[in-house]
DNA sequence: TTTTGTATTAGTCATAATGACTATATCATA
DNA sequence: TATGATATAGTCATTATGACTAATACAAAA
């Protein structure tokens, strides 16, 4: 930004923009990666699905606006475990009413309370990303593009960071973590190799010295772990096919 | 973005923001990574160094504004080889005069013509990033933070993508490419291992079947290469120490 | 109680990639 | 012709990986 570089420019005469935030909230339900969408109540794109979001207030930081809008529009009272800015969208025609620049945030919520739509939103729902990627659900404005970018970031982040733990509750098994990878990447991973990899990456996981009871279908009880301090994975946990 | 979700909201009554772009232009001169800065001619931060940038026009896309401002403020007539959005900065106090949201772009220029400052800018100069990281040069507004983020992105991108070729002229040697890595990462790389790595990554480089003459200090002539179609490096070219 | 099924966890093995290092090739220049 | 410099090829031990087998520990069925 650099208003004021030109000496004879009136700093008050800037072209006014609306600035908004849009939040792509991801969670995993039934081993499926899902995104939180709301049903629009007013034109344009009335009755279409759209991302939760809204205007940034005059004295509010961008990330603060994202947290606030999330709470207002979706009755999510818990703070997201992860909130990361990933892109800004400002094409002149992206909103038919006026010039709007929107900042996209990626949020992860480990175990989402049943969303019902807050005061602002008519209706909120967790939609499987497969519905969006298959083209069976189309979103308002340029939100398809925004979600596509967020999904790409999520898939890439799982390769290079330990962010996958944010999808899990505080205590989890290595198989829980593997199912996060499988849901986000939409591919199966070898359980043994996955276990070896996350264990040899120091600080990724910390042992709890407890085990779960067996699951519904039996099986050996699994050890419980908590997230470790490591943020980066190097070498990365490479995604099948993606080479 | 979602103005209009709330039924009784007046879509014209949005809080007005100024939207700007700031461009972090990187190039390598004398085996040093450098960033293009301009000297501010007016308050606030008069005579301080700042990033080139300016207001987005009412009917202009964000990336278009970045290219335009770059040309206007720095007399760079060539299009940058790479222009990538990397972050948006919107803290309420980041500009003392008004509420400004700025979108940061990372640009790479392989061989920069001598910058002199265009009509808008008093003075433009290519400053070594070591001067900024050492704290010997401080920038106006929150531009230190913006440059720091851009440098982090550049260092990370060299690990995982083939973007380093954008710092090179169309035809280059593997040692030229290695010196790009050494300049951006500020660390020495083994010439033999580097050569093996970039050669075995298919599509990274394409051979030209020509050689250069020896350099100033003699040495065996090097083969010439051009950038290949590959964009991603997997496995990555891992950075020393950074583990 | 024994068997079966299932998931977790450990281990094997061939292959690939890496870091550190040595050797050779090919030029300019002393 | 010798020397210095750089590019390029090759060696070798170590580590990481993918594919696979085996052992472990539970629930539930027989």
Coordinates of C-alpha atoms (C1' of nucleotides) in Angstrom, one line a residue:
Chain A
X1 CA 0.0 0.0 0.0
X2 CA 1.3 3.3 -0.8
X3 CA -1.2 6.2 -0.8
X4 CA 0.9 9.3 -0.5
X5 CA 3.8 8.4 -2.7
X6 CA 2.5 10.7 -5.4
X7 CA 2.9 14.2 -3.9
X8 CA -0.1 15.8 -5.6
X9 CA -2.5 12.9 -4.7
X10 CA -5.3 13.7 -2.3
X11 CA -5.3 10.9 0.2
X12 CA -9.0 11.3 0.9
X13 CA -9.9 10.8 -2.7
X14 CA -9.4 7.1 -2.9
X15 CA -11.9 4.8 -4.7
X16 CA -14.0 3.2 -2.0
X17 CA -14.2 -0.5 -1.8
X18 CA -16.2 -2.9 0.3
X19 CA -14.0 -5.4 2.1
X20 CA -15.3 -8.7 3.3
X21 CA -14.1 -12.0 4.7
X22 CA -15.2 -15.4 3.5
X23 CA -14.4 -18.4 5.7
X24 CA -13.9 -22.0 4.4
X25 CA -14.6 -24.1 7.5
X26 CA -13.5 -27.7 7.1
X27 CA -14.2 -30.7 9.3
X28 CA -14.4 -34.4 8.8
X29 CA -17.6 -36.3 9.4
X30 CA -18.1 -39.9 8.6
X31 CA -14.6 -40.0 7.1
X32 CA -15.6 -37.3 4.6
X33 CA -14.0 -33.9 4.2
X34 CA -16.8 -31.3 4.5
X35 CA -17.2 -27.6 4.1
X36 CA -19.6 -25.4 6.0
X37 CA -22.0 -23.6 3.7
X38 CA -25.0 -21.3 4.2
X39 CA -28.1 -20.9 2.1
X40 CA -28.5 -17.4 0.9
X41 CA -31.8 -15.7 2.0
X42 CA -31.7 -12.6 -0.3
X43 CA -30.7 -11.9 -3.9
X44 CA -28.4 -12.1 -5.7
X45 CA -28.0 -15.8 -5.7
X46 CA -31.0 -16.2 -3.5
X47 CA -31.3 -19.8 -2.2
X48 CA -27.9 -20.6 -3.5
X49 CA -25.2 -22.1 -1.3
X50 CA -22.5 -19.6 -0.3
X51 CA -19.6 -19.3 2.1
X52 CA -20.2 -17.8 5.5
X53 CA -18.7 -14.3 5.7
X54 CA -19.4 -10.6 5.7
X55 CA -18.2 -7.1 5.9
X56 CA -15.1 -6.2 7.9
X57 CA -16.0 -3.4 10.4
X58 CA -14.2 -0.1 10.3
X59 CA -12.0 -0.8 13.3
X60 CA -11.7 -4.5 13.1
X61 CA -8.7 -6.6 12.0
X62 CA -9.3 -9.1 9.2
X63 CA -8.9 -12.2 11.2
X64 CA -11.1 -10.8 13.9
X65 CA -13.8 -10.2 11.4
X66 CA -13.5 -13.9 10.2
X67 CA -13.9 -15.2 13.8
X68 CA -16.9 -12.8 14.4
X69 CA -18.7 -13.7 11.2
X70 CA -18.2 -17.4 11.8
X71 CA -19.9 -17.0 15.1
X72 CA -22.7 -14.8 13.9
X73 CA -23.6 -16.8 10.8
X74 CA -23.2 -20.3 11.9
X75 CA -23.7 -20.6 15.6
X76 CA -20.3 -22.0 16.0
X77 CA -19.4 -20.9 19.5
X78 CA -16.0 -22.6 19.7
X79 CA -13.0 -20.8 18.3
X80 CA -11.6 -22.6 15.3
X81 CA -8.5 -24.7 16.0
X82 CA -6.9 -23.1 13.0
X83 CA -7.5 -19.9 11.1
X84 CA -5.3 -19.1 8.2
X85 CA -5.6 -16.5 5.4
X86 CA -5.1 -18.1 2.0
X87 CA -6.1 -15.7 -0.7
X88 CA -7.9 -12.5 -1.6
X89 CA -10.4 -12.1 -4.4
X90 CA -11.0 -8.8 -6.0
X91 CA -12.2 -9.2 -9.6
X92 CA -14.3 -6.2 -10.5
X93 CA -17.3 -8.2 -11.5
X94 CA -17.3 -10.8 -8.7
X95 CA -20.3 -9.1 -7.0
X96 CA -23.0 -7.7 -9.3
X97 CA -23.9 -4.9 -6.8
X98 CA -20.7 -3.2 -6.1
X99 CA -16.9 -3.5 -5.9
X100 CA -16.1 -6.0 -3.2
X101 CA -12.7 -7.3 -2.2
X102 CA -12.9 -10.5 -0.1
X103 CA -10.2 -12.1 2.0
X104 CA -10.4 -15.8 2.2
X105 CA -9.7 -17.7 5.5
X106 CA -9.3 -21.4 6.0
X107 CA -10.6 -22.7 9.3
X108 CA -10.5 -26.2 10.8
X109 CA -12.9 -27.4 13.5
X110 CA -12.2 -30.8 15.0
X111 CA -15.6 -31.9 16.0
X112 CA -18.3 -29.6 15.0
X113 CA -21.5 -29.0 17.0
X114 CA -24.6 -29.4 15.0
X115 CA -24.8 -26.3 12.8
X116 CA -28.2 -24.7 12.6
X117 CA -27.5 -21.2 11.3
X118 CA -27.2 -18.2 13.5
X119 CA -29.2 -15.0 13.5
X120 CA -27.7 -14.0 10.2
X121 CA -27.9 -17.2 8.2
X122 CA -31.0 -18.8 7.0
X123 CA -29.5 -22.2 7.1
X124 CA -26.1 -23.8 7.5
X125 CA -24.9 -27.2 6.5
X126 CA -21.8 -29.3 6.3
X127 CA -21.5 -30.3 2.7
X128 CA -19.0 -33.0 1.5
X129 CA -16.4 -31.5 -0.8
X130 CA -17.1 -34.4 -3.2
X131 CA -20.4 -32.7 -3.9
X132 CA -18.6 -29.5 -4.8
X133 CA -15.8 -31.1 -6.8
X134 CA -18.3 -33.3 -8.7
X135 CA -20.2 -30.2 -9.8
X136 CA -23.4 -31.3 -8.1
X137 CA -23.4 -28.2 -6.0
X138 CA -22.6 -24.8 -7.3
X139 CA -21.9 -21.8 -5.1
X140 CA -22.8 -18.2 -5.3
X141 CA -20.4 -15.5 -6.6
X142 CA -16.9 -16.8 -7.1
X143 CA -17.1 -19.0 -4.0
X144 CA -16.4 -22.2 -6.1
X145 CA -13.0 -20.8 -6.9
X146 CA -12.4 -19.8 -3.3
X147 CA -13.3 -23.3 -2.0
X148 CA -11.2 -24.9 -4.7
X149 CA -8.2 -22.8 -3.6
X150 CA -8.8 -23.7 0.1
X151 CA -9.0 -27.4 -0.7
X152 CA -5.8 -27.2 -2.6
X153 CA -4.1 -25.5 0.3
X154 CA -5.5 -28.1 2.7
X155 CA -4.2 -31.0 0.6
X156 CA -0.8 -29.4 0.2
X157 CA -0.5 -28.5 3.9
X158 CA -1.1 -32.1 4.9
X159 CA 2.0 -33.0 3.0
X160 CA 4.3 -30.4 4.5
X161 CA 2.9 -29.6 8.0
X162 CA 1.4 -31.3 11.0
X163 CA -1.9 -29.4 10.5
X164 CA -3.9 -32.7 10.2
X165 CA -3.9 -33.0 13.9
X166 CA -6.2 -30.0 14.1
X167 CA -8.9 -32.1 12.6
X168 CA -8.6 -34.5 15.5
X169 CA -9.8 -34.2 19.1
X170 CA -7.1 -33.5 21.7
X171 CA -6.4 -37.2 22.2
X172 CA -6.5 -39.4 19.1
X173 CA -5.0 -42.6 17.6
X174 CA -2.7 -42.8 14.7
X175 CA -5.5 -44.4 12.7
X176 CA -7.7 -41.4 13.5
X177 CA -4.9 -39.3 12.0
X178 CA -4.6 -41.5 9.0
X179 CA -8.3 -41.3 8.3
X180 CA -7.9 -37.5 8.3
X181 CA -5.3 -37.8 5.5
X182 CA -7.4 -40.3 3.7
X183 CA -10.5 -38.0 3.8
X184 CA -8.6 -34.9 2.7
X185 CA -6.6 -36.6 0.0
X186 CA -9.4 -38.9 -1.0
X187 CA -7.1 -41.9 -1.2
X188 CA -6.1 -44.9 0.9
X189 CA -2.8 -45.0 2.8
X190 CA -1.0 -48.1 4.0
X191 CA -1.5 -48.3 7.8
X192 CA 1.9 -49.7 8.6
X193 CA 3.9 -47.2 6.5
X194 CA 1.8 -44.3 7.8
X195 CA 2.4 -45.3 11.4
X196 CA 6.2 -45.6 10.8
X197 CA 6.3 -42.2 9.1
X198 CA 4.5 -40.3 11.8
X199 CA 6.4 -42.0 14.6
X200 CA 9.8 -41.3 13.1
X201 CA 9.0 -37.6 12.6
X202 CA 10.0 -36.4 16.0
X203 CA 7.7 -34.0 17.8
X204 CA 4.8 -34.8 15.5
X205 CA 3.0 -36.8 18.1
X206 CA 3.5 -37.3 21.8
X207 CA 2.5 -40.6 23.5
X208 CA -0.1 -40.7 26.2
X209 CA 0.6 -44.3 27.4
X210 CA -3.1 -45.0 27.2
X211 CA -5.1 -47.1 24.8
X212 CA -8.6 -46.9 23.4
X213 CA -11.0 -49.7 23.7
X214 CA -11.5 -51.6 20.5
X215 CA -13.8 -50.1 18.0
X216 CA -17.2 -51.3 16.8
X217 CA -15.7 -54.0 14.6
X218 CA -13.2 -55.2 17.1
X219 CA -9.5 -55.0 16.5
X220 CA -6.5 -54.4 18.7
X221 CA -6.9 -51.3 21.0
X222 CA -4.9 -48.4 19.7
X223 CA -2.5 -46.2 21.6
X224 CA -3.5 -42.6 22.3
X225 CA -1.5 -39.6 21.3
X226 CA -1.6 -35.8 21.5
X227 CA -0.3 -33.2 19.1
X228 CA 3.4 -32.5 19.4
X229 CA 5.1 -29.1 19.0
X230 CA 6.4 -29.7 15.5
X231 CA 4.7 -27.7 12.8
X232 CA 6.6 -28.7 9.7
X233 CA 7.2 -32.1 8.2
X234 CA 10.5 -32.7 6.4
X235 CA 10.7 -34.8 4.5
X236 CA 7.1 -34.4 3.7
X237 CA 4.4 -37.0 4.0
X238 CA 4.0 -37.6 0.3
X239 CA 0.6 -37.9 -1.3
X240 CA 0.0 -40.9 -3.5
X241 CA -0.5 -40.2 -7.2
X242 CA 0.2 -36.5 -6.8
X243 CA 3.7 -36.9 -8.2
Chain B
X1 CA -17.8 -12.1 0.9
X2 CA -21.4 -12.1 1.6
X3 CA -23.1 -8.7 1.7
X4 CA -26.7 -9.5 1.4
X5 CA -27.0 -12.5 3.6
X6 CA -28.7 -10.4 6.2
X7 CA -32.1 -9.5 4.8
X8 CA -32.4 -6.1 6.3
X9 CA -28.9 -4.9 5.5
X10 CA -28.5 -2.0 3.1
X11 CA -25.9 -3.1 0.6
X12 CA -24.9 0.5 -0.1
X13 CA -24.1 1.1 3.6
X14 CA -20.9 -0.8 3.7
X15 CA -17.9 0.7 5.5
X16 CA -15.6 2.2 2.8
X17 CA -12.0 1.0 2.6
X18 CA -9.1 2.0 0.5
X19 CA -7.6 -1.1 -1.3
X20 CA -4.0 -1.0 -2.4
X21 CA -1.4 -3.4 -3.8
X22 CA 2.2 -3.7 -2.6
X23 CA 4.7 -5.5 -4.7
X24 CA 7.8 -7.3 -3.4
X25 CA 10.0 -7.4 -6.5
X26 CA 13.0 -9.8 -6.1
X27 CA 16.0 -10.2 -8.3
X28 CA 19.5 -11.4 -7.8
X29 CA 22.5 -9.1 -8.3
X30 CA 26.1 -10.0 -7.5
X31 CA 24.8 -13.3 -6.0
X32 CA 22.7 -11.4 -3.5
X33 CA 18.9 -11.5 -3.2
X34 CA 17.6 -8.0 -3.5
X35 CA 14.2 -6.3 -3.1
X36 CA 13.1 -3.2 -5.0
X37 CA 12.3 -0.3 -2.7
X38 CA 11.3 3.3 -3.3
X39 CA 12.1 6.3 -1.2
X40 CA 8.9 8.0 0.0
X41 CA 8.5 11.6 -1.1
X42 CA 5.7 12.7 1.2
X43 CA 4.5 12.1 4.8
X44 CA 3.9 9.9 6.6
X45 CA 7.2 8.1 6.6
X46 CA 8.7 10.8 4.3
X47 CA 12.2 9.7 3.1
X48 CA 11.7 6.2 4.4
X49 CA 12.0 3.2 2.2
X50 CA 8.8 1.5 1.2
X51 CA 7.5 -1.0 -1.2
X52 CA 6.2 0.1 -4.6
X53 CA 2.4 0.0 -4.7
X54 CA -0.7 2.0 -4.8
X55 CA -4.5 2.2 -5.0
X56 CA -6.4 -0.3 -7.0
X57 CA -8.6 1.5 -9.5
X58 CA -12.4 1.1 -9.4
X59 CA -12.6 -1.2 -12.4
X60 CA -9.3 -3.0 -12.2
X61 CA -8.4 -6.4 -11.1
X62 CA -5.9 -6.8 -8.3
X63 CA -3.1 -8.4 -10.3
X64 CA -3.6 -5.8 -13.0
X65 CA -3.1 -3.1 -10.5
X66 CA 0.1 -4.7 -9.3
X67 CA 1.6 -4.8 -12.8
X68 CA 0.5 -1.2 -13.5
X69 CA 1.9 0.2 -10.2
X70 CA 5.1 -1.6 -10.8
X71 CA 5.5 0.1 -14.2
X72 CA 4.4 3.5 -12.9
X73 CA 6.6 3.6 -9.9
X74 CA 9.7 1.9 -11.0
X75 CA 10.2 2.3 -14.7
X76 CA 10.2 -1.4 -15.1
X77 CA 8.8 -1.8 -18.5
X78 CA 9.2 -5.6 -18.7
X79 CA 6.4 -7.7 -17.3
X80 CA 7.6 -9.7 -14.3
X81 CA 8.4 -13.3 -15.0
X82 CA 6.3 -14.3 -12.0
X83 CA 3.6 -12.5 -10.1
X84 CA 2.0 -14.3 -7.2
X85 CA -0.3 -13.0 -4.5
X86 CA 0.9 -14.0 -1.1
X87 CA -1.0 -12.1 1.6
X88 CA -3.3 -9.3 2.5
X89 CA -2.7 -6.9 5.3
X90 CA -5.5 -5.0 6.9
X91 CA -4.8 -4.1 10.5
X92 CA -6.8 -1.0 11.4
X93 CA -3.8 1.0 12.4
X94 CA -1.4 0.1 9.6
X95 CA -1.9 3.5 7.9
X96 CA -2.2 6.5 10.1
X97 CA -4.4 8.4 7.7
X98 CA -7.2 6.0 6.9
X99 CA -8.3 2.4 6.8
X100 CA -6.3 0.7 4.1
X101 CA -6.3 -3.0 3.1
X102 CA -3.3 -3.9 1.0
X103 CA -2.8 -7.0 -1.1
X104 CA 0.8 -8.2 -1.3
X105 CA 2.3 -9.6 -4.5
X106 CA 5.6 -11.3 -5.1
X107 CA 7.3 -10.6 -8.3
X108 CA 10.5 -12.0 -9.8
X109 CA 12.5 -10.2 -12.5
X110 CA 15.4 -12.2 -13.9
X111 CA 17.7 -9.4 -15.0
X112 CA 16.5 -6.0 -14.0
X113 CA 17.2 -2.9 -16.0
X114 CA 18.7 -0.1 -13.9
X115 CA 15.9 1.3 -11.8
X116 CA 15.6 5.0 -11.7
X117 CA 12.1 5.6 -10.3
X118 CA 9.2 6.4 -12.5
X119 CA 7.0 9.5 -12.5
X120 CA 5.5 8.5 -9.2
X121 CA 8.5 7.5 -7.2
X122 CA 11.2 9.8 -6.0
X123 CA 13.8 7.1 -6.1
X124 CA 14.0 3.4 -6.6
X125 CA 16.7 1.0 -5.5
X126 CA 17.5 -2.7 -5.3
X127 CA 18.3 -3.3 -1.7
X128 CA 20.0 -6.6 -0.5
X129 CA 17.6 -8.5 1.8
X130 CA 20.5 -8.9 4.2
X131 CA 20.2 -5.2 4.9
X132 CA 16.5 -5.6 5.9
X133 CA 17.0 -8.9 7.8
X134 CA 19.9 -7.4 9.7
X135 CA 17.7 -4.5 10.8
X136 CA 19.9 -1.9 9.2
X137 CA 17.1 -0.7 7.0
X138 CA 13.6 -0.2 8.3
X139 CA 10.6 0.2 6.0
X140 CA 7.5 2.4 6.2
X141 CA 4.1 1.2 7.5
X142 CA 4.0 -2.6 8.0
X143 CA 6.2 -3.2 5.0
X144 CA 8.9 -5.0 7.0
X145 CA 6.3 -7.6 7.9
X146 CA 5.2 -7.8 4.3
X147 CA 8.8 -8.3 3.0
X148 CA 9.4 -10.9 5.7
X149 CA 6.4 -12.9 4.5
X150 CA 7.5 -12.6 0.9
X151 CA 11.0 -13.8 1.7
X152 CA 9.6 -16.7 3.6
X153 CA 7.4 -17.6 0.7
X154 CA 10.3 -17.4 -1.7
X155 CA 12.5 -19.6 0.4
X156 CA 9.8 -22.2 0.8
X157 CA 8.9 -22.1 -2.9
X158 CA 12.4 -22.9 -3.9
X159 CA 12.2 -26.1 -1.9
X160 CA 9.0 -27.3 -3.5
X161 CA 8.7 -25.7 -6.9
X162 CA 10.9 -24.9 -10.0
X163 CA 10.3 -21.2 -9.5
X164 CA 14.1 -20.6 -9.1
X165 CA 14.4 -20.7 -12.9
X166 CA 12.5 -17.4 -13.0
X167 CA 15.4 -15.7 -11.6
X168 CA 17.6 -16.9 -14.5
X169 CA 17.7 -15.6 -18.0
X170 CA 16.1 -17.9 -20.7
X171 CA 19.3 -19.9 -21.1
X172 CA 21.4 -20.7 -18.0
X173 CA 23.8 -23.2 -16.5
X174 CA 23.1 -25.4 -13.6
X175 CA 25.6 -23.4 -11.6
X176 CA 23.6 -20.3 -12.4
X177 CA 20.6 -22.0 -10.9
X178 CA 22.6 -23.2 -7.9
X179 CA 23.7 -19.6 -7.2
X180 CA 20.0 -18.6 -7.2
X181 CA 19.4 -21.2 -4.5
X182 CA 22.4 -20.1 -2.6
X183 CA 21.4 -16.4 -2.7
X184 CA 17.8 -16.9 -1.7
X185 CA 18.7 -19.4 1.0
X186 CA 21.9 -17.7 2.1
X187 CA 23.8 -21.0 2.3
X188 CA 26.2 -22.9 0.2
X189 CA 25.1 -26.0 -1.7
X190 CA 27.3 -28.9 -2.9
X191 CA 27.7 -28.4 -6.7
X192 CA 27.7 -32.1 -7.5
X193 CA 24.7 -33.1 -5.4
X194 CA 22.8 -30.1 -6.7
X195 CA 23.5 -31.1 -10.3
X196 CA 22.4 -34.7 -9.6
X197 CA 19.2 -33.5 -8.0
X198 CA 18.0 -31.1 -10.7
X199 CA 19.0 -33.5 -13.5
X200 CA 17.1 -36.4 -12.0
X201 CA 14.0 -34.4 -11.5
X202 CA 12.4 -34.9 -14.9
X203 CA 11.1 -31.8 -16.7
X204 CA 12.8 -29.4 -14.4
X205 CA 15.4 -28.5 -17.0
X206 CA 15.7 -29.1 -20.8
X207 CA 19.2 -29.4 -22.4
X208 CA 20.2 -27.0 -25.1
X209 CA 23.3 -29.0 -26.3
X210 CA 25.4 -25.9 -26.1
X211 CA 28.0 -24.8 -23.7
X212 CA 29.1 -21.5 -22.3
X213 CA 32.6 -20.1 -22.6
X214 CA 34.5 -20.4 -19.4
X215 CA 33.9 -17.7 -16.8
X216 CA 36.2 -15.0 -15.7
X217 CA 38.1 -17.3 -13.4
X218 CA 38.4 -20.1 -15.9
X219 CA 37.0 -23.5 -15.3
X220 CA 35.3 -26.1 -17.6
X221 CA 32.6 -24.7 -19.8
X222 CA 29.1 -25.4 -18.6
X223 CA 26.2 -26.9 -20.5
X224 CA 23.2 -24.6 -21.2
X225 CA 19.7 -25.4 -20.2
X226 CA 16.2 -23.9 -20.5
X227 CA 13.3 -24.1 -18.0
X228 CA 11.3 -27.3 -18.4
X229 CA 7.5 -27.6 -18.0
X230 CA 7.6 -29.0 -14.4
X231 CA 6.3 -26.7 -11.7
X232 CA 6.5 -28.9 -8.7
X233 CA 9.5 -30.7 -7.1
X234 CA 8.7 -33.9 -5.4
X235 CA 10.6 -34.9 -3.4
X236 CA 11.6 -31.3 -2.6
X237 CA 15.0 -29.8 -2.9
X238 CA 15.6 -29.7 0.8
X239 CA 17.2 -26.7 2.4
X240 CA 20.2 -27.1 4.6
X241 CA 19.7 -26.5 8.4
X242 CA 16.0 -25.7 7.9
X243 CA 15.1 -29.1 9.4
Chain C
dT1 C1' -13.9 -72.1 25.7
dT2 C1' -12.4 -71.8 21.2
dT3 C1' -12.6 -69.8 16.9
dT4 C1' -13.1 -66.0 13.8
dG5 C1' -12.7 -61.4 12.4
dT6 C1' -10.7 -57.0 12.6
dA7 C1' -7.7 -53.4 13.4
dT8 C1' -3.2 -52.1 15.5
dT9 C1' 1.6 -52.5 15.5
dA10 C1' 6.1 -54.4 14.4
dG11 C1' 9.2 -56.1 11.1
dT12 C1' 11.3 -57.4 6.3
dC13 C1' 13.2 -56.3 1.9
dA14 C1' 14.2 -54.1 -2.3
dT15 C1' 14.6 -49.6 -4.2
dA16 C1' 15.2 -44.6 -4.2
dA17 C1' 17.1 -40.4 -2.5
dT18 C1' 20.5 -38.0 0.1
dG19 C1' 24.9 -36.0 2.1
dA20 C1' 29.7 -36.3 2.1
dC21 C1' 33.3 -37.1 -0.6
dT22 C1' 36.6 -38.3 -4.6
dA23 C1' 37.9 -38.3 -9.4
dT24 C1' 37.9 -36.6 -13.9
dA25 C1' 37.0 -33.3 -17.7
dT26 C1' 37.8 -28.9 -19.9
dC27 C1' 38.6 -24.5 -20.2
dA28 C1' 41.7 -19.8 -19.2
dT29 C1' 45.7 -18.0 -17.9
dA30 C1' 50.4 -17.8 -15.9
Chain D
dT1 C1' 53.4 -26.8 -20.3
dA2 C1' 51.8 -26.2 -15.7
dT3 C1' 48.4 -24.3 -12.7
dG4 C1' 44.0 -22.9 -11.1
dA5 C1' 39.2 -22.9 -11.5
dT6 C1' 34.9 -24.7 -12.5
dA7 C1' 31.8 -28.4 -14.3
dT8 C1' 30.5 -32.9 -14.2
dA9 C1' 30.7 -37.9 -13.1
dG10 C1' 31.0 -41.4 -9.8
dT11 C1' 31.5 -43.8 -5.0
dC12 C1' 29.6 -45.1 -0.7
dA13 C1' 27.2 -45.2 3.6
dT14 C1' 22.9 -43.8 5.5
dT15 C1' 18.2 -42.8 5.4
dA16 C1' 13.4 -42.8 3.6
dT17 C1' 10.0 -45.2 1.0
dG18 C1' 6.6 -48.6 -1.0
dA19 C1' 5.0 -53.1 -0.8
dC20 C1' 4.5 -56.7 1.9
dT21 C1' 4.3 -60.2 5.9
dA22 C1' 3.8 -61.3 10.6
dA23 C1' 2.5 -60.8 15.3
dT24 C1' -0.6 -58.7 18.8
dA25 C1' -4.8 -57.8 21.3
dC26 C1' -9.2 -57.1 21.5
dA27 C1' -14.8 -58.2 20.5
dA28 C1' -18.0 -61.2 19.1
dA29 C1' -19.6 -65.4 17.1
dA30 C1' -19.6 -70.5 17.3

